[in-house]
Short mmCIF file of C-alpha atoms in Angstrom, two decimals:
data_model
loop_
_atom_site.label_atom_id
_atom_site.label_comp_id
_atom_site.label_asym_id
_atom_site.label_seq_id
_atom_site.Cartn_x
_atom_site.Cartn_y
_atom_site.Cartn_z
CA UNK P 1 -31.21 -20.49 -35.42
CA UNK P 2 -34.87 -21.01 -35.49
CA UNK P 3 -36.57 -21.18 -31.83
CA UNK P 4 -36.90 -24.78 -30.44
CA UNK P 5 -40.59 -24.93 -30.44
CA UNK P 6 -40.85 -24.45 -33.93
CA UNK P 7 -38.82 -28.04 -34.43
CA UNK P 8 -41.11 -29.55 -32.01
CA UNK P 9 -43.63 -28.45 -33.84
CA UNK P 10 -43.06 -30.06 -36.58
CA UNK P 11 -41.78 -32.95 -34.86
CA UNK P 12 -43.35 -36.27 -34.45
CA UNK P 13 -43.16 -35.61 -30.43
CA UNK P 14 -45.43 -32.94 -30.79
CA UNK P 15 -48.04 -35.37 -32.96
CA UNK P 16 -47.66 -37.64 -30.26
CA UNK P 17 -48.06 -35.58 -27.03
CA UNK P 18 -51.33 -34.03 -29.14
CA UNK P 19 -53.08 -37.68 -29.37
CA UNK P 20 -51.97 -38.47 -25.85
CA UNK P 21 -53.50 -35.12 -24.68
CA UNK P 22 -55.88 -33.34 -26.93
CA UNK P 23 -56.97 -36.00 -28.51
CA UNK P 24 -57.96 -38.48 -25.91
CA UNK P 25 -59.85 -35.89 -23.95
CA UNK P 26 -61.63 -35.04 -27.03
CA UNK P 27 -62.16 -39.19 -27.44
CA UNK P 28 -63.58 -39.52 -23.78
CA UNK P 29 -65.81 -36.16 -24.71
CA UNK P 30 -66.13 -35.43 -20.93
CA UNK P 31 -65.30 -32.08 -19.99
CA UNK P 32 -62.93 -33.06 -17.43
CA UNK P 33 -61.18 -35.19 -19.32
CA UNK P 34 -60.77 -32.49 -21.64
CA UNK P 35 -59.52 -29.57 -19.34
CA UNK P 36 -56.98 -32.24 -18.06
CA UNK P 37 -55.91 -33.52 -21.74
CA UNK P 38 -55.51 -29.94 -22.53
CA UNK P 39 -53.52 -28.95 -19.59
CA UNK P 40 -51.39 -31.57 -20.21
CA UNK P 41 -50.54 -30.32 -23.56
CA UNK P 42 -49.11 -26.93 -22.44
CA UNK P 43 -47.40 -28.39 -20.05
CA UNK P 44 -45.86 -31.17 -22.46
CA UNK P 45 -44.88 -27.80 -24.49
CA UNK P 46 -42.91 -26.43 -21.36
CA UNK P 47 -40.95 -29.43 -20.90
CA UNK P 48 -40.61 -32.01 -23.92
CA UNK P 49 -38.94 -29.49 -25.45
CA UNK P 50 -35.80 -29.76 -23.40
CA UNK P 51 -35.71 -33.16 -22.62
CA UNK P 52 -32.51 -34.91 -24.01
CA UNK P 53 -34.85 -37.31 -25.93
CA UNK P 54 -36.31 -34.43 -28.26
CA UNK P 55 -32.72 -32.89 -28.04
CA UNK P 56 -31.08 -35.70 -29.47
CA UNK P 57 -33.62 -36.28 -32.11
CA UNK P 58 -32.78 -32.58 -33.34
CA UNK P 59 -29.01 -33.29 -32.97
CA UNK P 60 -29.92 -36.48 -35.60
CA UNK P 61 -32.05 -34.70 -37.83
CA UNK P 62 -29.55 -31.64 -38.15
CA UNK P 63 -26.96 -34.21 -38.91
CA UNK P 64 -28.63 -35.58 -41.51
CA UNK P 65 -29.69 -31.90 -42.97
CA UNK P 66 -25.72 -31.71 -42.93
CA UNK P 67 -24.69 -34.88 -44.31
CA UNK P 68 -27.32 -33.82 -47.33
CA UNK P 69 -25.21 -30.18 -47.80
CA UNK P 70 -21.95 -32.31 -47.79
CA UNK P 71 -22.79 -34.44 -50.24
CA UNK P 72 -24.77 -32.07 -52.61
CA UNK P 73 -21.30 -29.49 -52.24
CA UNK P 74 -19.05 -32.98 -53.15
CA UNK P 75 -21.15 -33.66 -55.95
CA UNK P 76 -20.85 -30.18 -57.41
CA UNK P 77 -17.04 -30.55 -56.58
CA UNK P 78 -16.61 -33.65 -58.03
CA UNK P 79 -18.61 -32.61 -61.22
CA UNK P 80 -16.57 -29.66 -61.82
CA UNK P 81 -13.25 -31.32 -61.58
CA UNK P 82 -14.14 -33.99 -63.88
CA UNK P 83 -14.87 -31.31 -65.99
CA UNK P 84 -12.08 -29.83 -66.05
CA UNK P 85 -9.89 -33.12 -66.11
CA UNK P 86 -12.09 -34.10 -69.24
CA UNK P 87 -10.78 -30.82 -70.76
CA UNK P 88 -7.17 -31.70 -70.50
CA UNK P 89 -5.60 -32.76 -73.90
CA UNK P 90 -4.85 -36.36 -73.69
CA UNK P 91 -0.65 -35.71 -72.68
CA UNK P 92 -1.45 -33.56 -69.39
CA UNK P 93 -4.98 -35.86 -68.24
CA UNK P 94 -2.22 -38.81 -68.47
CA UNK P 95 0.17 -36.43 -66.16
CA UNK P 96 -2.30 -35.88 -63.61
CA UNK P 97 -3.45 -39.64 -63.58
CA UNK P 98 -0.09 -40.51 -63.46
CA UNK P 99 0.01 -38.27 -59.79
CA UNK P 100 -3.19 -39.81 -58.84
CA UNK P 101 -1.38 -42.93 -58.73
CA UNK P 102 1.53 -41.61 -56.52
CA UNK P 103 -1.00 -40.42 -54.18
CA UNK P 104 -2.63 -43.97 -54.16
CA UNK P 105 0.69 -45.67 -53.22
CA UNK P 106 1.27 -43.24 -50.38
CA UNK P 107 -2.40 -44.31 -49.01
CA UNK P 108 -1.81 -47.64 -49.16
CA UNK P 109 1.93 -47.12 -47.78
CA UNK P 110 1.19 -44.48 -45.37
CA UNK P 111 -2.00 -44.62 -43.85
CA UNK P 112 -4.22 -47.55 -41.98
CA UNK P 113 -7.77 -45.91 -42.13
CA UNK P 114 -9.58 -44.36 -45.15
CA UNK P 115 -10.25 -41.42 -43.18
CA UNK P 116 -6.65 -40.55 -42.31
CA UNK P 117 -6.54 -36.21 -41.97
CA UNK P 118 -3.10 -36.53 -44.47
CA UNK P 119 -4.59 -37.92 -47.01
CA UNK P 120 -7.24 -34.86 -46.86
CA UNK P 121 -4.06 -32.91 -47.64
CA UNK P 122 -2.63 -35.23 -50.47
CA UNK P 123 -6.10 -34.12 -51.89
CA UNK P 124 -5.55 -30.62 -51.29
CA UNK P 125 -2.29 -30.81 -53.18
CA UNK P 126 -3.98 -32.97 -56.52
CA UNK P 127 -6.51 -30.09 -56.70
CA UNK P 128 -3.89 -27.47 -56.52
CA UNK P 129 -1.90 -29.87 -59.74
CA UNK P 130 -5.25 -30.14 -61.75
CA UNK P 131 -5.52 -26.13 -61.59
CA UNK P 132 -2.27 -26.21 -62.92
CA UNK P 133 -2.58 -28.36 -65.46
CA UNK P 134 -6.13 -26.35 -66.43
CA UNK P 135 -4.00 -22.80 -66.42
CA UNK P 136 -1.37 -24.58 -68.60
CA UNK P 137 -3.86 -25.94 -71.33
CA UNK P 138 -5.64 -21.93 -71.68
CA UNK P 139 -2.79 -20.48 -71.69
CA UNK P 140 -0.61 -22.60 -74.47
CA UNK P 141 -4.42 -22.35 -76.34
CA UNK P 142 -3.88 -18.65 -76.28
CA UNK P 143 -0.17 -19.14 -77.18
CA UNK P 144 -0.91 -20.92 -80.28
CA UNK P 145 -3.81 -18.93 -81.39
CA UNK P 146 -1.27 -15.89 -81.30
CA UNK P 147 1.17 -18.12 -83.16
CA UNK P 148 -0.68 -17.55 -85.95
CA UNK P 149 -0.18 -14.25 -86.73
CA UNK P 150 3.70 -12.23 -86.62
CA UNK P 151 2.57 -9.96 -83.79
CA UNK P 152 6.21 -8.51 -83.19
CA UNK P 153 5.99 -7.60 -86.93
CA UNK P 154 2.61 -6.46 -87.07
CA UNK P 155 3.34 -3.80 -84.13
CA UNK P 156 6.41 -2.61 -85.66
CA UNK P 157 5.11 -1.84 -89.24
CA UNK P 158 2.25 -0.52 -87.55
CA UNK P 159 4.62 1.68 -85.82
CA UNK P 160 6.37 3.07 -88.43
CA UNK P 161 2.96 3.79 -90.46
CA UNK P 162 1.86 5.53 -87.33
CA UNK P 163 4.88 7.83 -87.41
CA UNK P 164 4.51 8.36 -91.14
CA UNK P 165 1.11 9.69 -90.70
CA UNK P 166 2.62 11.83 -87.84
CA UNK P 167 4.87 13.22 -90.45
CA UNK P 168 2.13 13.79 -92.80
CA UNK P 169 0.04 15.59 -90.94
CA UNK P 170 2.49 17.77 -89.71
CA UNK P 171 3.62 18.71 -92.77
CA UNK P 172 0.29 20.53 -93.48
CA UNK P 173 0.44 19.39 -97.27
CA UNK P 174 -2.67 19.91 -100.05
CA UNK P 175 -6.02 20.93 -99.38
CA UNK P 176 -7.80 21.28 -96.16
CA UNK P 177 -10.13 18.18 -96.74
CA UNK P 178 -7.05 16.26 -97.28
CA UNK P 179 -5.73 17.32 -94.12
CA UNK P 180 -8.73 16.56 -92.21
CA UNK P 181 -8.74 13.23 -93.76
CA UNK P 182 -5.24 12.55 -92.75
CA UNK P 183 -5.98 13.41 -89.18
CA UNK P 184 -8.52 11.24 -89.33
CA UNK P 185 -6.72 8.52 -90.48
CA UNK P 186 -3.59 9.31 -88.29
CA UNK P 187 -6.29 8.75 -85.17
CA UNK P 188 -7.89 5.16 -86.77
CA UNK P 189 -4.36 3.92 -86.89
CA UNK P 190 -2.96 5.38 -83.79
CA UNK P 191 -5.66 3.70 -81.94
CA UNK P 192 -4.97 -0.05 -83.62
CA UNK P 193 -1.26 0.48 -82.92
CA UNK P 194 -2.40 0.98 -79.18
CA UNK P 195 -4.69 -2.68 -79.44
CA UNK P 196 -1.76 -4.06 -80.87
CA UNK P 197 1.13 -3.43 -78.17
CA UNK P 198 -1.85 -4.25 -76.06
CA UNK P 199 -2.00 -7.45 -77.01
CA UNK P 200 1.80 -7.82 -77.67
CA UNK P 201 2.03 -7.06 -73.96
CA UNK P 202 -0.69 -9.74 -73.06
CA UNK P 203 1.59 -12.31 -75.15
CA UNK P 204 4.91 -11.45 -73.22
CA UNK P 205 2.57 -12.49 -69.82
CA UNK P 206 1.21 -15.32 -70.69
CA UNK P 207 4.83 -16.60 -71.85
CA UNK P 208 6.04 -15.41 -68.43
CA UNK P 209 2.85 -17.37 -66.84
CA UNK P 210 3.23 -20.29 -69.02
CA UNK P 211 6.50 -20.93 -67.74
CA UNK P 212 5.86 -19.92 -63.97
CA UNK P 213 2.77 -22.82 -64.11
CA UNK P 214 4.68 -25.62 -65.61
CA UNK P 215 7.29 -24.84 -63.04
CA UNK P 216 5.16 -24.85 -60.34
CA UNK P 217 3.41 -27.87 -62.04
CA UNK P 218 7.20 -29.62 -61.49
CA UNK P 219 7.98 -28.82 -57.96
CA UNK P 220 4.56 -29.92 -57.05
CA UNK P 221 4.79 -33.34 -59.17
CA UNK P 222 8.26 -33.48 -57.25
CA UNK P 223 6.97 -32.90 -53.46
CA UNK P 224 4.38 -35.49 -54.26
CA UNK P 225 6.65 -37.97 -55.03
CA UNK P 226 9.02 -37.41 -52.78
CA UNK P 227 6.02 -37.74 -50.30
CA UNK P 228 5.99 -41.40 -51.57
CA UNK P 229 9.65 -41.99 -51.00
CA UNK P 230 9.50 -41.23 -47.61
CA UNK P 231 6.28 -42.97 -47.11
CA UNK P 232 7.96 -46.20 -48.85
CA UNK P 233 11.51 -45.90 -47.31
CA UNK P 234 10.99 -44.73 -43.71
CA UNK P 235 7.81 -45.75 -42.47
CA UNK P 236 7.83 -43.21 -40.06
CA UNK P 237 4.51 -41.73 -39.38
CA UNK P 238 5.84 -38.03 -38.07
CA UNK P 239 8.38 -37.40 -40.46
CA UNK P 240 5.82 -38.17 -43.28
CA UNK P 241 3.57 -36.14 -41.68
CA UNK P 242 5.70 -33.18 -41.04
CA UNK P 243 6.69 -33.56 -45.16
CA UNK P 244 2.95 -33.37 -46.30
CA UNK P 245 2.41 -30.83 -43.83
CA UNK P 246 5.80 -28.88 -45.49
CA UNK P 247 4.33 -29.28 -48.64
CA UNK P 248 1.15 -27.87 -48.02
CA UNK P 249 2.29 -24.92 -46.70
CA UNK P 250 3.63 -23.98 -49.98
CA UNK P 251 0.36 -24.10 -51.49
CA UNK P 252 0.18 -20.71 -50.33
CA UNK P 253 2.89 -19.39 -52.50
CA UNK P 254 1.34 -20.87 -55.25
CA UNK P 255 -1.91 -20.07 -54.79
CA UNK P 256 -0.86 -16.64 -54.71
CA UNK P 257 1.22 -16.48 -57.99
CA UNK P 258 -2.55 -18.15 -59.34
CA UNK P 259 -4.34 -15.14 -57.78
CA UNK P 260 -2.20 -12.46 -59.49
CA UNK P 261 -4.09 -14.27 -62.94
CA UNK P 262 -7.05 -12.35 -63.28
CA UNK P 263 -8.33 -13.95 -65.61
CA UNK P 264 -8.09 -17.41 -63.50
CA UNK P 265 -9.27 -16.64 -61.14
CA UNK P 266 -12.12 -18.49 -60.79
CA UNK P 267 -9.98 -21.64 -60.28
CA UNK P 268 -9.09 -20.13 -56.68
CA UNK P 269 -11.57 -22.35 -55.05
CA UNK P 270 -11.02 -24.57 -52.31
CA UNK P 271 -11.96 -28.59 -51.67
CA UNK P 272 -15.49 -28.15 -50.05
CA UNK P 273 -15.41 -28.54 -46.37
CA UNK P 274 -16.98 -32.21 -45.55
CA UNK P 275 -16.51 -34.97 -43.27
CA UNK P 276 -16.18 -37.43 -46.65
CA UNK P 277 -13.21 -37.29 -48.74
CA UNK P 278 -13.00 -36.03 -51.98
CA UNK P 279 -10.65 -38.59 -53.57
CA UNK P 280 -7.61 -37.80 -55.65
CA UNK P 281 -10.13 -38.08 -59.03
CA UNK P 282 -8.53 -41.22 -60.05
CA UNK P 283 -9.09 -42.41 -63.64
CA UNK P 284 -12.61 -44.90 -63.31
CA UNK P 285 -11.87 -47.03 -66.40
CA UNK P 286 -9.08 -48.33 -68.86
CA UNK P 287 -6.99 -45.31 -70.79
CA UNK P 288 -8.40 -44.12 -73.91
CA UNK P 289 -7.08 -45.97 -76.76
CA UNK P 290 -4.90 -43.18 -78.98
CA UNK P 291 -6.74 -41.72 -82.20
CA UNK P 292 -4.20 -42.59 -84.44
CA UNK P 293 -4.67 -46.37 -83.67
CA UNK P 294 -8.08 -46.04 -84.64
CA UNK P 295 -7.73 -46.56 -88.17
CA UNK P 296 -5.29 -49.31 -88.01
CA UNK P 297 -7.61 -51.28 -86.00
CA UNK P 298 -10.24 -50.60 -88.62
CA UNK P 299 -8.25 -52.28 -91.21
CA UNK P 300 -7.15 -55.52 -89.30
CA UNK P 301 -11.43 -55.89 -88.92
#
């Protein structure tokens, strides 16, 4: 923390106590008057500094300093999830506006204030969905890029090359340059047989992460909703609360099945820390009319 006279240095108490001081004895240009404005500068810089008036203007100004962080870490946060809700294919950005709305029924059910700490959770949990939803989309890109080629096939015919060439060069057949060549050729495919089950291994993991996201993509869509229920059917404040806070809690499981994807890592971030309220990143306009409509609307012009 930077020493208090430096604020009140740069403070408009300190401009003032100078003109009252300083600069009147330098008006008056008597020497007394002087020696007594100056005086009472220093001791205006013994004491103004801890007076509750020049404390509480700090106390404002660092509260603005912090409203500015807040709102420059929401911006970034809400310009990197609409991002990466933009980046959802059309089926899963309707599935997570589709939640939004849940969560907007259990504020309006739920809750009397727009500043209510559950919702703040409810928020927690729609960030935690849109990850999902994110993970699912790479990893069924991946999936289908794959798709394209036989990859079980391709590893066992390289396979069985592999341990032809084995053969072959064990046998020690023709002429040393043949040989060599052989050897050489033995190591070339040895080594794409190796990038192969590589990759044939990365395929078996992303089915086996594909299907542990959508699950946990369903039990959180679930909890959610059953959030609602309870906020619809029972009006009672506590046991609401005690079911978000349930909820919640299981982030933690899921957020550590996310972490043990390397490669996503980078989605492990949390809602920034701010007295305003992120929002559930509700859909601002009318659903996109469908692609295939398009043309049809095209001809009835």
């Amino acid at each position: 923390m930077k020493p208090r006279w430096r604020e009140f240095l740069a403070s408009p108490h300190h401009a003032v106590l100078a003109m009252a001081t300083l600069g009147l004895g330098f008006i008056s240009a008597e020497p007394l008057y002087l020696i007594a404005g100056a005086t009472a500068y220093v001791v205006g810089w013994m004491f103004v500094p801890d007076m509750p008036l020049f404390r509480r203007y700090l106390e404002k100004k660092n509260e603005g300093a912090q409203r500015v962080v807040e709102q420059n870490e929401l911006a970034e946060f809400n310009a990197r999830r609409n991002a990466l809700i933009e980046g959802l294919t059309t089926s899963r950005r309707d599935r997570y506006f589709a939640l939004t709305k849940v969560c907007k029924d259990i504020e309006e059910a739920a809750t009397d204030t727009p500043d209510d700490p559950r919702l703040r959770k409810l928020e927690e949990l729609m960030w935690t969905f849109l990850r999902l939803l994110t993970i699912e989309e790479s990893v069924s890109e991946f999936l289908e890029t794959e798709a394209r080629e036989d990859l079980p096939a391709l590893v066992a015919e390289a396979r069985e090359e592999v341990e032809r060439l084995r053969a072959e060069v064990a046998a020690k057949t023709g002429s040393a340059s043949a040989q060599e060549t052989r050897e050489r050729l033995l190591t070339s495919r040895q080594d794409r047989l190796e990038t192969l089950e590589k990759r044939a291994d990365r395929l078996e993991t992303a089915h086996a992460n594909l299907a542990l996201v959508v699950s946990e993509q369903e039990r959180l869509e679930e909890q959610i909703k059953l959030i609602r229920a309870d906020s619809i059917a029972t009006r009672n404040a506590g046991a609401l609360t005690a079911r978000i806070d349930a909820t919640v809690e299981n982030l933690e499981h899921t957020n550590q099945l996310l972490s043990q994807m390397d490669q996503f890592r980078d989605l492990l971030t949390d809602l920034p820390i701010t007295a305003q309220r992120t929002g559930f990143g509700e859909r601002t306009g009318p659903p996109p009319v469908p692609a295939k409509n398009a043309p049809r609307q095209q001809q009835k012009t």
